[in-house]
Short mmCIF file of C-alpha atoms in Angstrom, two decimals:
data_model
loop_
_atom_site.label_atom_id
_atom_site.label_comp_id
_atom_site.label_asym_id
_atom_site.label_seq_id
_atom_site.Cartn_x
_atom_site.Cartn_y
_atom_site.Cartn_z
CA UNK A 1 95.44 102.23 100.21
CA UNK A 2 93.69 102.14 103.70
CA UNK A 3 90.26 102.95 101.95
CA UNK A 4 90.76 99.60 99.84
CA UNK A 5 91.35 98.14 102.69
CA UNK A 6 88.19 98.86 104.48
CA UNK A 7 86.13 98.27 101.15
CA UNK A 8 87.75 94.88 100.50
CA UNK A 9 85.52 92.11 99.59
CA UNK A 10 86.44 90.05 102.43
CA UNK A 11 85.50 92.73 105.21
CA UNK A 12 83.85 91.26 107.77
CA UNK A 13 81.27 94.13 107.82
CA UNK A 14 78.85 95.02 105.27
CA UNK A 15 78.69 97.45 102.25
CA UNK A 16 75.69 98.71 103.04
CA UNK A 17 76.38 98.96 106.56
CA UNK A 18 79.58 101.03 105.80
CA UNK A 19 77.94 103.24 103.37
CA UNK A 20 75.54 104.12 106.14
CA UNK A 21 78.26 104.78 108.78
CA UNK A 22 80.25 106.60 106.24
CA UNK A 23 77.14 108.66 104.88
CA UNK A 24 75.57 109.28 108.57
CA UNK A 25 79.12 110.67 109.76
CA UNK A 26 79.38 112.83 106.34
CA UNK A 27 75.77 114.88 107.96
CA UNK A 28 77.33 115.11 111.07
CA UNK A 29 80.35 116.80 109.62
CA UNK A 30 77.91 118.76 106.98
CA UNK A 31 80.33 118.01 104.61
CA UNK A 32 78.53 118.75 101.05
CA UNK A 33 81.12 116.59 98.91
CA UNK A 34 80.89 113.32 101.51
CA UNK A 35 76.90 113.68 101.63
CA UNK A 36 76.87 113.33 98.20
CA UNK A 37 79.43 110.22 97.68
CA UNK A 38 78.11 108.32 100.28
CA UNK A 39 74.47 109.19 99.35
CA UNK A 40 75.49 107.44 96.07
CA UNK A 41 77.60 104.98 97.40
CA UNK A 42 74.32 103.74 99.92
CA UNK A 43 71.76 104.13 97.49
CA UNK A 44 73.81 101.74 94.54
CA UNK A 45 74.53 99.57 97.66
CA UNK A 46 71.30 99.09 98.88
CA UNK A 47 69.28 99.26 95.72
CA UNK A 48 67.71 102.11 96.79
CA UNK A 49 67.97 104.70 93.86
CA UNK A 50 68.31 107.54 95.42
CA UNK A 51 69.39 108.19 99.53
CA UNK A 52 67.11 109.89 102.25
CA UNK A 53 68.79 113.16 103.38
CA UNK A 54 69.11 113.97 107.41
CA UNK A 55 67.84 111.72 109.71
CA UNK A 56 65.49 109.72 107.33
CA UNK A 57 68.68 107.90 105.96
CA UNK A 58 68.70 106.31 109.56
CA UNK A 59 65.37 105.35 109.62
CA UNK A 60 64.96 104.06 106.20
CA UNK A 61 68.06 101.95 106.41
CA UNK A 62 68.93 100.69 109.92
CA UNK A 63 65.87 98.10 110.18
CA UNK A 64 68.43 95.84 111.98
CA UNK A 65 69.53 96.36 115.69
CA UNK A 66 73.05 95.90 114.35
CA UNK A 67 72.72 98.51 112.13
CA UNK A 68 71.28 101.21 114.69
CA UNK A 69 74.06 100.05 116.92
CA UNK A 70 76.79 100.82 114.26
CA UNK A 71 74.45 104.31 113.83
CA UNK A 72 74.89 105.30 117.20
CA UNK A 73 78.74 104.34 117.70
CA UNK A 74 79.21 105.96 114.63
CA UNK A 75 77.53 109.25 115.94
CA UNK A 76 78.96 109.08 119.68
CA UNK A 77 82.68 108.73 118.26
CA UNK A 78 82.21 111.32 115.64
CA UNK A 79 81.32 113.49 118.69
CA UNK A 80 84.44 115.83 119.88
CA UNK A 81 85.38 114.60 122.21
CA UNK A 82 84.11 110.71 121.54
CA UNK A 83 81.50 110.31 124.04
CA UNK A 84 81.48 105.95 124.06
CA UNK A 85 80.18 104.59 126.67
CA UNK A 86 80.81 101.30 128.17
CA UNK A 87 77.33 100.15 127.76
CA UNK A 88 77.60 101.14 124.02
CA UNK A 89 80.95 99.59 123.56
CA UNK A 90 79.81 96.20 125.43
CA UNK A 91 76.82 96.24 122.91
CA UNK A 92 78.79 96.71 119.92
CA UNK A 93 80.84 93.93 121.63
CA UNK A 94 78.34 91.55 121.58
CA UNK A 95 76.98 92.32 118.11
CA UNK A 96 79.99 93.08 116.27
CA UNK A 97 82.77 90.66 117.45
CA UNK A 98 86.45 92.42 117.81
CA UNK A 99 87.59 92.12 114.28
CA UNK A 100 84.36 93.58 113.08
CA UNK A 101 84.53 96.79 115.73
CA UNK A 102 88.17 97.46 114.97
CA UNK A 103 87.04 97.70 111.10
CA UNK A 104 83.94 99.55 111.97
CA UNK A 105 86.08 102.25 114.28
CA UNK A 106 88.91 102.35 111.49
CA UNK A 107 86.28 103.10 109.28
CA UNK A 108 85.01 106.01 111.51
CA UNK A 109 88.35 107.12 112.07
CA UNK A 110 89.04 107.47 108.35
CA UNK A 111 85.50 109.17 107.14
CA UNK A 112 85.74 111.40 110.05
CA UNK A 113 89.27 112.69 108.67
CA UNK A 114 87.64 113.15 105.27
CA UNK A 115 84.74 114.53 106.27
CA UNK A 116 86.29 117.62 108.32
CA UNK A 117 89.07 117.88 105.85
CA UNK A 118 86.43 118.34 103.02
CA UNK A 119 83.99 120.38 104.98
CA UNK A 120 87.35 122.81 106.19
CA UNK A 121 88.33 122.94 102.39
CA UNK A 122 84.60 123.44 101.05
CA UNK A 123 84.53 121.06 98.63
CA UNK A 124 80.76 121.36 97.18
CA UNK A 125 78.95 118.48 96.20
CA UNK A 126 79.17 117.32 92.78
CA UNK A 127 75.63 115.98 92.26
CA UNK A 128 76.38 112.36 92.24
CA UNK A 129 73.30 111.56 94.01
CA UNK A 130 70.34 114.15 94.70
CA UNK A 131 70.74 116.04 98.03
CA UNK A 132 67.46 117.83 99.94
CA UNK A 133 67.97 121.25 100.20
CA UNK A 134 68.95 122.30 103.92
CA UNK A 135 65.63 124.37 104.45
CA UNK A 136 64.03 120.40 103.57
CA UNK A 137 66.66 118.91 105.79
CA UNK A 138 65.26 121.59 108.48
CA UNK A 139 62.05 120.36 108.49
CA UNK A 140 62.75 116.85 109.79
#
């Protein structure tokens, strides 16, 4: 219910933008199963065919500052404990707008949940989209 929620048409944030969050906080959680969905998810999204693994999937997507800003909140709130800073939360202030933020930390919130849960329970990936191997991923 939540997740429809979040992926509603009328969000004020974008689906590519979410599928980035969601699939950036997926590697940080090494989560095999999330890397995979949102690999799909962003690469239908965005057109893309298939995702970049590791830190390419930043760099290949987030061409906009508000996208590299949503990239780094993403990454500093997944940290444990959340290490936001005022400057970043100002920033994401500025470009986001309130409504947008709350949806963009809900969002957070909920892959962040899914993403441990999944990565505790071992769910593997089931090649939905291709995944570098992590001796590739290594490399980067």
């Amino acid at each position: 219910m939540f997740v429809g929620y979040i992926e509603r048409r009328r969000s004020p944030l974008d689906p590519v933008l979410r599928s980035l969050v969601s699939a950036r906080i997926a590697q940080l959680c090494h989560c095999e199963f999330c890397i995979d969905i949102t690999s799909m998810t962003l690469a239908a999204r965005s057109g893309a065919g298939q995702a970049a693994g590791g830190r390419r999937l930043a760099q290949q997507y987030a061409v906009q500052r508000k996208e590299r800003l949503a990239l780094a909140y993403a990454e500093a709130a997944t940290q444990t404990p959340p290490a936001v800073d005022d400057a970043l939360r100002s920033a994401m202030a500025a470009h986001f707008g309130a409504r947008a933020l709350t949806e963009l930390t809900a969002l957070i919130g909920l892959q962040n949940l899914s993403a441990r849960f999944n990565a505790a329970m071992a769910i593997p990936a089931q090649g939905l989209c291709q995944i570098p191997t992590s001796s590739s991923q290594n490399k980067e």
